[in-house]
Amino acid sequence: MPDSGSRTTVLTNIGTLVTNDPTLGDGPLGLRDDATIVFDGGVVAWVGDAAHAPAADHRVDLGGRAVLPGFVESHSHLVFAGERAEEFAARMSGEKYAAGGIRTTIAATRAATDEQLADNMRRLLAEALRSGSTTVECKTGYGQTTPDELRSAQVAGRFTDEVTLLAAHVPPPEYAGRADDYVAMVCEEMIDACAPHAKWIDVFCERGAFDREQAHAVLSAGIAKGLVPRVHGNQLGHGPGVQLAVELGAASVDHVTYISPADIDALAGSSTVATLLPGADFCTRNSYPDARALLDAGVTVALGADCNPGTCYTTSLPFCIALAVRESRMTPAEAVWAATAGGARALRRTDVGWLGIGASADAISLDAPSYLHLAYRPGVALVREVWKDGRLAVDPEPNAEGMR
């Protein structure tokens, strides 16, 4: 059962502690060995050597297991109904991915009740939490009428403050061949209705979805209503998404699978985070983004799982960390930072993604002595305990005893 717990909790006998605070330990990850961390009132109150740990109401001996900040999932699509397993099977049989299967999910989502949508999101969030994601952003985008986008934003808002209005996902079936008309409706009606229930505005700037001019119109309308821009860009080929994101000061541009030297230079000179979604590339047999080129240029990189029913039906950031190391040329340390501190940067959050004094007490332990095992042991469920706001949210018990 989750810990109803005492006010202060001390985690001790930690193998390697990842703080993401270079003032607390070695390198960008702020690594410490033989460390202890204290949670008090939902925040980190103390970090230091075990020999000097203060007393606390509740003591957890981790037996040499690694501790990391909770993962920060900055890109997910969790308000939907239905599934698209047959589409996935067809794609694995050789059919090429194009941005059209979304319409299947639009139909199912429109037909679902609010509670059905909420139940599905609740299930996926619980799954994400078990794999270590303690902060999760969620997009709309499968309703695409004003009432359906509004209720999608309201459902998402039951579970997270990080709600993104992705009304401009693709033109819906009733606007086939009339993308400009759909964009006009989004700008003149949908954003007005939904903006009070969202924090971010997003657009799929891609062939088969919306071009640069259309995407600019949607993002500008959202900005005028107080929403902060994000961009889906450069997933299926070279395009204007990266440059548009930088021009408008977007918090992030996501996918960035196909980028030019000019795109990299633009990102390096901006505050826009490049969020890589290697799970989507895995599930579509797309090329993987070149994280090495981005990182070597000084671009801030985040990793997201991109859970959605069509092109990446996973909530597992550990899986994406392993993919990023193997396929996008990231080091394990870079990938872990990208899935924690990088995700926080993409959400412009300073309270999550690290474990220094004053940070949110969101943390995970691994059934391993080091964060390296997240890439070293791909596919293994290494996340053991999860703390959210200092409370035990995922309990490792019961264990496998009794299973036959």
Tab-separated table of C-alpha atoms in Angstrom:
chain	number	residue	atom	x	y	z
A	1	MET	CA	0.000	0.000	0.000
A	2	PRO	CA	1.166	3.598	-0.560
A	3	ASP	CA	2.880	5.117	2.459
A	4	SER	CA	0.484	7.250	4.457
A	5	GLY	CA	3.707	8.094	6.172
A	6	SER	CA	5.357	10.410	8.520
A	7	ARG	CA	6.198	13.984	7.853
A	8	THR	CA	9.919	13.377	7.307
A	9	THR	CA	11.454	10.435	5.474
A	10	VAL	CA	15.123	9.585	5.139
A	11	LEU	CA	16.368	7.370	2.318
A	12	THR	CA	19.669	5.816	3.274
A	13	ASN	CA	22.108	3.141	2.093
A	14	ILE	CA	21.727	4.453	-1.471
A	15	GLY	CA	24.007	2.995	-4.122
A	16	THR	CA	24.391	5.921	-6.515
A	17	LEU	CA	22.262	9.032	-6.033
A	18	VAL	CA	21.482	11.115	-9.125
A	19	THR	CA	20.720	14.673	-7.987
A	20	ASN	CA	21.057	16.551	-11.331
A	21	ASP	CA	22.687	19.259	-9.197
A	22	PRO	CA	26.412	19.580	-9.997
A	23	THR	CA	26.955	21.457	-6.723
A	24	LEU	CA	25.974	18.321	-4.823
A	25	GLY	CA	28.067	15.731	-6.639
A	26	ASP	CA	30.078	14.728	-9.664
A	27	GLY	CA	29.326	15.823	-13.237
A	28	PRO	CA	26.071	17.095	-14.745
A	29	LEU	CA	24.148	14.372	-12.900
A	30	GLY	CA	25.523	15.495	-9.532
A	31	LEU	CA	26.355	11.897	-8.619
A	32	ARG	CA	26.956	10.867	-5.014
A	33	ASP	CA	27.859	7.517	-3.510
A	34	ASP	CA	26.978	6.430	0.019
A	35	ALA	CA	24.456	9.256	0.119
A	36	THR	CA	21.357	9.957	2.148
A	37	ILE	CA	18.417	12.173	1.227
A	38	VAL	CA	15.670	13.526	3.466
A	39	PHE	CA	12.141	14.445	2.402
A	40	ASP	CA	10.157	16.893	4.511
A	41	GLY	CA	6.753	18.321	3.644
A	42	GLY	CA	6.902	17.121	0.050
A	43	VAL	CA	10.297	18.642	-0.774
A	44	VAL	CA	13.934	17.626	-0.491
A	45	ALA	CA	15.223	18.965	2.835
A	46	TRP	CA	18.740	17.509	3.020
A	47	VAL	CA	21.272	15.673	0.855
A	48	GLY	CA	24.618	14.452	2.114
A	49	ASP	CA	26.814	11.621	3.329
A	50	ALA	CA	25.113	8.851	5.236
A	51	ALA	CA	27.361	9.399	8.253
A	52	HIS	CA	25.947	12.889	8.779
A	53	ALA	CA	22.267	12.239	8.048
A	54	PRO	CA	19.788	13.949	10.371
A	55	ALA	CA	17.113	12.047	12.210
A	56	ALA	CA	13.737	11.579	10.514
A	57	ASP	CA	10.353	10.141	11.370
A	58	HIS	CA	10.625	7.360	8.813
A	59	ARG	CA	13.772	5.577	7.626
A	60	VAL	CA	14.052	3.590	4.382
A	61	ASP	CA	17.142	1.412	3.909
A	62	LEU	CA	17.566	0.984	0.147
A	63	GLY	CA	20.163	-1.765	0.370
A	64	GLY	CA	22.503	-0.200	-2.173
A	65	ARG	CA	19.860	0.604	-4.783
A	66	ALA	CA	20.254	3.677	-7.010
A	67	VAL	CA	17.989	6.704	-6.528
A	68	LEU	CA	17.078	9.155	-9.286
A	69	PRO	CA	14.666	12.058	-9.691
A	70	GLY	CA	11.284	10.943	-10.950
A	71	PHE	CA	11.076	10.997	-14.735
A	72	VAL	CA	9.443	14.071	-16.261
A	73	GLU	CA	7.253	13.038	-19.192
A	74	SER	CA	6.907	16.160	-21.319
A	75	HIS	CA	5.080	14.642	-24.311
A	76	SER	CA	2.058	12.354	-24.088
A	77	HIS	CA	-1.367	11.882	-25.682
A	78	LEU	CA	-3.444	10.123	-23.023
A	79	VAL	CA	-6.994	11.357	-23.665
A	80	PHE	CA	-8.317	8.948	-26.251
A	81	ALA	CA	-10.461	5.879	-26.792
A	82	GLY	CA	-9.848	2.734	-28.782
A	83	GLU	CA	-6.613	1.228	-30.025
A	84	ARG	CA	-4.840	0.679	-33.338
A	85	ALA	CA	-3.050	-2.631	-33.031
A	86	GLU	CA	-4.048	-3.692	-36.540
A	87	GLU	CA	-2.538	-0.518	-37.961
A	88	PHE	CA	0.690	-1.261	-36.087
A	89	ALA	CA	0.758	-4.806	-37.465
A	90	ALA	CA	0.247	-3.520	-41.006
A	91	ARG	CA	3.069	-1.041	-40.561
A	92	MET	CA	5.367	-3.782	-39.306
A	93	SER	CA	4.409	-5.727	-42.436
A	94	GLY	CA	5.717	-2.972	-44.663
A	95	GLU	CA	3.118	-0.225	-44.937
A	96	LYS	CA	4.677	3.233	-44.570
A	97	TYR	CA	3.508	5.528	-41.786
A	98	ALA	CA	1.681	8.722	-42.770
A	99	ALA	CA	-0.215	11.115	-40.503
A	100	GLY	CA	-3.648	9.727	-41.329
A	101	GLY	CA	-4.411	6.943	-38.848
A	102	ILE	CA	-5.187	9.566	-36.231
A	103	ARG	CA	-8.659	9.815	-37.739
A	104	THR	CA	-9.495	6.327	-36.414
A	105	THR	CA	-8.799	7.521	-32.896
A	106	ILE	CA	-10.766	10.736	-33.462
A	107	ALA	CA	-13.897	8.689	-34.219
A	108	ALA	CA	-13.458	6.485	-31.139
A	109	THR	CA	-12.728	9.431	-28.873
A	110	ARG	CA	-15.754	11.385	-30.010
A	111	ALA	CA	-17.935	8.348	-29.298
A	112	ALA	CA	-16.546	7.793	-25.781
A	113	THR	CA	-18.004	9.250	-22.599
A	114	ASP	CA	-16.034	11.582	-20.364
A	115	GLU	CA	-15.680	8.828	-17.769
A	116	GLN	CA	-14.421	6.343	-20.332
A	117	LEU	CA	-11.767	8.859	-21.372
A	118	ALA	CA	-10.886	9.536	-17.740
A	119	ASP	CA	-10.658	5.834	-16.906
A	120	ASN	CA	-8.276	5.240	-19.797
A	121	MET	CA	-6.092	8.181	-18.807
A	122	ARG	CA	-6.074	7.025	-15.185
A	123	ARG	CA	-4.933	3.559	-16.293
A	124	LEU	CA	-2.114	4.937	-18.425
A	125	LEU	CA	-0.944	7.345	-15.732
A	126	ALA	CA	-0.772	4.482	-13.237
A	127	GLU	CA	1.281	2.520	-15.755
A	128	ALA	CA	3.599	5.510	-16.300
A	129	LEU	CA	4.007	5.975	-12.553
A	130	ARG	CA	5.056	2.344	-12.140
A	131	SER	CA	7.839	2.949	-14.657
A	132	GLY	CA	8.980	6.061	-12.799
A	133	SER	CA	7.183	9.024	-14.403
A	134	THR	CA	6.112	11.358	-11.593
A	135	THR	CA	5.278	14.403	-13.764
A	136	VAL	CA	3.268	13.943	-16.963
A	137	GLU	CA	2.173	16.425	-19.619
A	138	CYS	CA	-0.942	15.502	-21.616
A	139	LYS	CA	-2.237	16.750	-24.970
A	140	THR	CA	-5.703	16.911	-26.416
A	141	GLY	CA	-6.052	16.392	-30.159
A	142	TYR	CA	-8.358	13.428	-30.670
A	143	GLY	CA	-11.638	15.351	-30.396
A	144	GLN	CA	-11.230	18.083	-32.985
A	145	THR	CA	-14.618	19.637	-32.484
A	146	THR	CA	-14.891	22.448	-29.983
A	147	PRO	CA	-16.990	20.405	-27.504
A	148	ASP	CA	-14.704	17.370	-27.813
A	149	GLU	CA	-11.458	19.329	-27.447
A	150	LEU	CA	-12.966	21.166	-24.474
A	151	ARG	CA	-13.939	17.975	-22.686
A	152	SER	CA	-10.559	16.424	-23.529
A	153	ALA	CA	-8.804	19.370	-21.881
A	154	GLN	CA	-11.096	19.115	-18.881
A	155	VAL	CA	-10.468	15.372	-18.523
A	156	ALA	CA	-6.709	15.890	-18.742
A	157	GLY	CA	-6.950	18.660	-16.176
A	158	ARG	CA	-8.327	16.220	-13.604
A	159	PHE	CA	-4.922	14.532	-13.518
A	160	THR	CA	-2.243	17.071	-14.462
A	161	ASP	CA	-1.574	20.787	-14.542
A	162	GLU	CA	0.443	20.294	-17.745
A	163	VAL	CA	-2.435	20.302	-20.247
A	164	THR	CA	-1.642	21.032	-23.897
A	165	LEU	CA	-4.257	22.033	-26.459
A	166	LEU	CA	-3.359	20.138	-29.642
A	167	ALA	CA	-6.472	21.061	-31.584
A	168	ALA	CA	-4.324	21.243	-34.745
A	169	HIS	CA	-3.303	17.585	-34.781
A	170	VAL	CA	-4.512	16.814	-38.305
A	171	PRO	CA	-7.491	18.186	-40.232
A	172	PRO	CA	-10.454	16.036	-39.138
A	173	PRO	CA	-12.461	14.042	-41.723
A	174	GLU	CA	-15.192	16.659	-42.100
A	175	TYR	CA	-12.514	19.185	-43.099
A	176	ALA	CA	-10.790	16.942	-45.658
A	177	GLY	CA	-9.262	19.187	-48.309
A	178	ARG	CA	-10.199	22.270	-46.255
A	179	ALA	CA	-7.326	22.618	-43.815
A	180	ASP	CA	-7.464	26.413	-43.973
A	181	ASP	CA	-11.112	26.362	-42.916
A	182	TYR	CA	-10.285	24.093	-39.990
A	183	VAL	CA	-7.428	26.358	-38.907
A	184	ALA	CA	-9.777	29.341	-39.027
A	185	MET	CA	-12.266	27.532	-36.806
A	186	VAL	CA	-9.517	26.559	-34.354
A	187	CYS	CA	-8.251	30.132	-34.168
A	188	GLU	CA	-11.632	31.845	-33.993
A	189	GLU	CA	-13.613	29.431	-31.828
A	190	MET	CA	-11.818	26.422	-30.371
A	191	ILE	CA	-8.892	28.192	-28.705
A	192	ASP	CA	-11.240	30.706	-27.090
A	193	ALA	CA	-13.301	27.905	-25.553
A	194	CYS	CA	-10.406	25.689	-24.458
A	195	ALA	CA	-7.687	28.126	-23.393
A	196	PRO	CA	-8.953	28.472	-19.790
A	197	HIS	CA	-8.371	24.727	-19.337
A	198	ALA	CA	-4.873	24.477	-20.859
A	199	LYS	CA	-1.367	25.783	-20.294
A	200	TRP	CA	0.196	25.042	-23.686
A	201	ILE	CA	-0.718	25.306	-27.372
A	202	ASP	CA	0.713	22.751	-29.820
A	203	VAL	CA	0.488	22.011	-33.543
A	204	PHE	CA	1.602	19.184	-35.830
A	205	CYS	CA	3.650	21.083	-38.422
A	206	GLU	CA	4.242	18.291	-40.917
A	207	ARG	CA	3.253	17.072	-44.329
A	208	GLY	CA	-0.167	15.474	-44.058
A	209	ALA	CA	-1.002	17.788	-41.164
A	210	PHE	CA	-0.410	21.591	-41.186
A	211	ASP	CA	2.030	23.729	-43.139
A	212	ARG	CA	4.115	26.582	-41.762
A	213	GLU	CA	1.546	29.316	-42.357
A	214	GLN	CA	-1.282	27.301	-40.810
A	215	ALA	CA	0.845	26.279	-37.839
A	216	HIS	CA	1.951	29.876	-37.276
A	217	ALA	CA	-1.674	31.015	-37.236
A	218	VAL	CA	-2.677	28.416	-34.622
A	219	LEU	CA	0.279	29.084	-32.356
A	220	SER	CA	-0.153	32.852	-32.605
A	221	ALA	CA	-3.830	32.554	-31.682
A	222	GLY	CA	-2.899	30.435	-28.669
A	223	ILE	CA	-0.205	32.870	-27.573
A	224	ALA	CA	-2.753	35.701	-27.773
A	225	LYS	CA	-4.867	33.764	-25.240
A	226	GLY	CA	-1.966	33.271	-22.833
A	227	LEU	CA	-0.934	29.759	-23.905
A	228	VAL	CA	2.746	28.871	-24.323
A	229	PRO	CA	3.710	27.278	-27.651
A	230	ARG	CA	5.078	23.816	-28.310
A	231	VAL	CA	5.558	22.246	-31.751
A	232	HIS	CA	5.444	18.762	-33.254
A	233	GLY	CA	8.032	19.155	-35.991
A	234	ASN	CA	10.422	17.464	-38.383
A	235	GLN	CA	9.173	13.945	-37.635
A	236	LEU	CA	8.506	12.631	-41.129
A	237	GLY	CA	10.972	14.728	-43.085
A	238	HIS	CA	12.753	18.055	-43.275
A	239	GLY	CA	10.349	20.917	-42.731
A	240	PRO	CA	9.712	24.266	-41.073
A	241	GLY	CA	8.793	23.015	-37.587
A	242	VAL	CA	12.119	23.653	-35.863
A	243	GLN	CA	12.544	27.134	-37.293
A	244	LEU	CA	8.950	28.046	-36.457
A	245	ALA	CA	9.362	26.851	-32.873
A	246	VAL	CA	12.480	28.941	-32.388
A	247	GLU	CA	10.906	31.995	-34.045
A	248	LEU	CA	7.923	31.917	-31.678
A	249	GLY	CA	9.933	31.082	-28.555
A	250	ALA	CA	8.335	27.663	-28.125
A	251	ALA	CA	9.182	25.755	-24.968
A	252	SER	CA	10.003	22.708	-27.073
A	253	VAL	CA	9.973	21.255	-30.539
A	254	ASP	CA	9.279	17.542	-30.423
A	255	HIS	CA	10.452	14.647	-32.624
A	256	VAL	CA	13.173	16.570	-34.574
A	257	THR	CA	14.088	13.382	-36.414
A	258	TYR	CA	15.078	15.212	-39.587
A	259	ILE	CA	17.109	18.362	-38.947
A	260	SER	CA	19.521	20.451	-40.959
A	261	PRO	CA	22.662	22.234	-39.741
A	262	ALA	CA	20.635	25.453	-39.848
A	263	ASP	CA	17.990	23.871	-37.588
A	264	ILE	CA	20.659	22.799	-35.108
A	265	ASP	CA	22.205	26.266	-35.098
A	266	ALA	CA	18.793	27.831	-34.498
A	267	LEU	CA	18.085	25.542	-31.557
A	268	ALA	CA	21.546	26.059	-30.085
A	269	GLY	CA	20.995	29.807	-30.045
A	270	SER	CA	17.565	29.581	-28.435
A	271	SER	CA	15.815	28.490	-25.251
A	272	THR	CA	13.706	25.943	-27.155
A	273	VAL	CA	14.251	22.360	-26.005
A	274	ALA	CA	14.581	19.573	-28.571
A	275	THR	CA	12.423	16.731	-27.242
A	276	LEU	CA	13.348	13.386	-28.770
A	277	LEU	CA	10.721	10.636	-28.960
A	278	PRO	CA	12.626	7.505	-29.984
A	279	GLY	CA	9.724	5.241	-29.073
A	280	ALA	CA	7.743	6.758	-31.947
A	281	ASP	CA	10.617	6.116	-34.347
A	282	PHE	CA	10.836	2.525	-33.073
A	283	CYS	CA	7.105	1.978	-33.622
A	284	THR	CA	7.033	3.540	-37.090
A	285	ARG	CA	10.357	2.175	-38.362
A	286	ASN	CA	11.421	5.738	-38.901
A	287	SER	CA	14.979	7.008	-38.693
A	288	TYR	CA	16.188	7.938	-35.211
A	289	PRO	CA	17.138	11.535	-34.370
A	290	ASP	CA	20.832	12.371	-34.146
A	291	ALA	CA	21.054	13.372	-30.517
A	292	ARG	CA	24.826	13.506	-30.730
A	293	ALA	CA	24.736	16.361	-33.238
A	294	LEU	CA	22.266	18.287	-31.082
A	295	LEU	CA	24.158	17.773	-27.841
A	296	ASP	CA	27.550	18.575	-29.342
A	297	ALA	CA	26.099	21.874	-30.583
A	298	GLY	CA	24.867	22.772	-27.105
A	299	VAL	CA	21.151	22.161	-27.687
A	300	THR	CA	19.101	21.267	-24.603
A	301	VAL	CA	17.634	17.805	-25.181
A	302	ALA	CA	14.700	16.110	-23.467
A	303	LEU	CA	13.356	12.582	-23.853
A	304	GLY	CA	9.653	11.740	-23.929
A	305	ALA	CA	7.730	8.497	-24.283
A	306	ASP	CA	5.015	9.956	-26.574
A	307	CYS	CA	2.374	7.493	-25.427
A	308	ASN	CA	-0.416	7.467	-28.010
A	309	PRO	CA	-2.604	4.740	-29.512
A	310	GLY	CA	-1.254	4.901	-33.056
A	311	THR	CA	2.486	5.421	-33.276
A	312	CYS	CA	3.943	4.755	-29.821
A	313	TYR	CA	1.756	2.925	-27.347
A	314	THR	CA	4.238	2.899	-24.467
A	315	THR	CA	4.428	4.863	-21.229
A	316	SER	CA	7.942	3.628	-20.412
A	317	LEU	CA	10.663	6.249	-20.244
A	318	PRO	CA	13.199	3.564	-19.224
A	319	PHE	CA	12.534	1.916	-22.605
A	320	CYS	CA	13.082	5.259	-24.336
A	321	ILE	CA	16.305	5.843	-22.413
A	322	ALA	CA	17.651	2.526	-23.681
A	323	LEU	CA	16.584	3.378	-27.245
A	324	ALA	CA	18.188	6.812	-27.085
A	325	VAL	CA	21.488	5.338	-25.952
A	326	ARG	CA	21.480	2.566	-28.531
A	327	GLU	CA	20.015	4.386	-31.535
A	328	SER	CA	20.489	8.137	-31.028
A	329	ARG	CA	24.085	8.068	-29.769
A	330	MET	CA	23.408	9.449	-26.311
A	331	THR	CA	25.476	8.386	-23.334
A	332	PRO	CA	23.524	6.801	-20.459
A	333	ALA	CA	24.143	9.933	-18.383
A	334	GLU	CA	22.838	12.211	-21.142
A	335	ALA	CA	19.736	10.078	-21.612
A	336	VAL	CA	18.924	10.012	-17.893
A	337	TRP	CA	19.389	13.781	-17.656
A	338	ALA	CA	17.155	14.256	-20.714
A	339	ALA	CA	14.364	12.132	-19.168
A	340	THR	CA	14.496	14.047	-15.878
A	341	ALA	CA	15.997	17.550	-15.950
A	342	GLY	CA	15.521	17.817	-19.721
A	343	GLY	CA	11.821	17.060	-19.438
A	344	ALA	CA	11.539	19.667	-16.698
A	345	ARG	CA	13.217	22.228	-18.981
A	346	ALA	CA	10.741	21.361	-21.733
A	347	LEU	CA	7.906	22.108	-19.300
A	348	ARG	CA	9.698	25.160	-17.893
A	349	ARG	CA	9.573	23.616	-14.439
A	350	THR	CA	12.219	24.255	-11.782
A	351	ASP	CA	10.672	22.155	-9.030
A	352	VAL	CA	10.981	18.714	-10.651
A	353	GLY	CA	13.659	16.741	-12.491
A	354	TRP	CA	16.322	17.109	-9.789
A	355	LEU	CA	16.890	16.212	-6.139
A	356	GLY	CA	18.560	19.237	-4.592
A	357	ILE	CA	17.409	21.195	-1.566
A	358	GLY	CA	13.942	22.611	-2.172
A	359	ALA	CA	13.094	20.373	-5.130
A	360	SER	CA	9.903	18.350	-5.124
A	361	ALA	CA	10.414	15.056	-3.348
A	362	ASP	CA	9.707	13.028	-6.500
A	363	ALA	CA	12.143	10.137	-6.703
A	364	ILE	CA	12.559	6.560	-7.831
A	365	SER	CA	14.748	3.686	-6.737
A	366	LEU	CA	16.100	1.020	-9.075
A	367	ASP	CA	16.709	-2.660	-8.536
A	368	ALA	CA	20.281	-1.843	-9.519
A	369	PRO	CA	23.212	0.027	-7.968
A	370	SER	CA	23.506	2.643	-10.721
A	371	TYR	CA	21.486	4.610	-13.273
A	372	LEU	CA	23.643	2.929	-15.951
A	373	HIS	CA	21.469	-0.167	-15.682
A	374	LEU	CA	18.542	1.642	-17.327
A	375	ALA	CA	20.392	1.335	-20.650
A	376	TYR	CA	22.486	-1.694	-19.706
A	377	ARG	CA	19.402	-3.847	-18.982
A	378	PRO	CA	16.829	-2.820	-21.614
A	379	GLY	CA	13.313	-4.105	-21.164
A	380	VAL	CA	13.788	-5.049	-17.508
A	381	ALA	CA	11.383	-3.489	-14.992
A	382	LEU	CA	14.058	-1.916	-12.796
A	383	VAL	CA	11.970	0.799	-11.128
A	384	ARG	CA	11.184	-0.428	-7.621
A	385	GLU	CA	9.896	2.350	-5.345
A	386	VAL	CA	8.414	5.628	-6.532
A	387	TRP	CA	7.944	8.642	-4.256
A	388	LYS	CA	5.667	11.508	-5.258
A	389	ASP	CA	5.723	14.626	-3.080
A	390	GLY	CA	7.642	12.623	-0.489
A	391	ARG	CA	5.018	9.880	-0.206
A	392	LEU	CA	5.505	6.329	-1.398
A	393	ALA	CA	3.316	6.111	-4.501
A	394	VAL	CA	4.529	2.755	-5.833
A	395	ASP	CA	5.247	0.022	-3.319
A	396	PRO	CA	7.486	-2.894	-4.373
A	397	GLU	CA	5.363	-5.287	-2.335
A	398	PRO	CA	3.907	-7.770	-2.849
A	399	ASN	CA	6.809	-9.393	-4.601
A	400	ALA	CA	6.820	-12.422	-6.880
A	401	GLU	CA	6.505	-14.915	-4.008
A	402	GLY	CA	3.506	-17.123	-4.474
A	403	MET	CA	3.437	-16.792	-8.255
A	404	ARG	CA	3.338	-20.145	-10.041
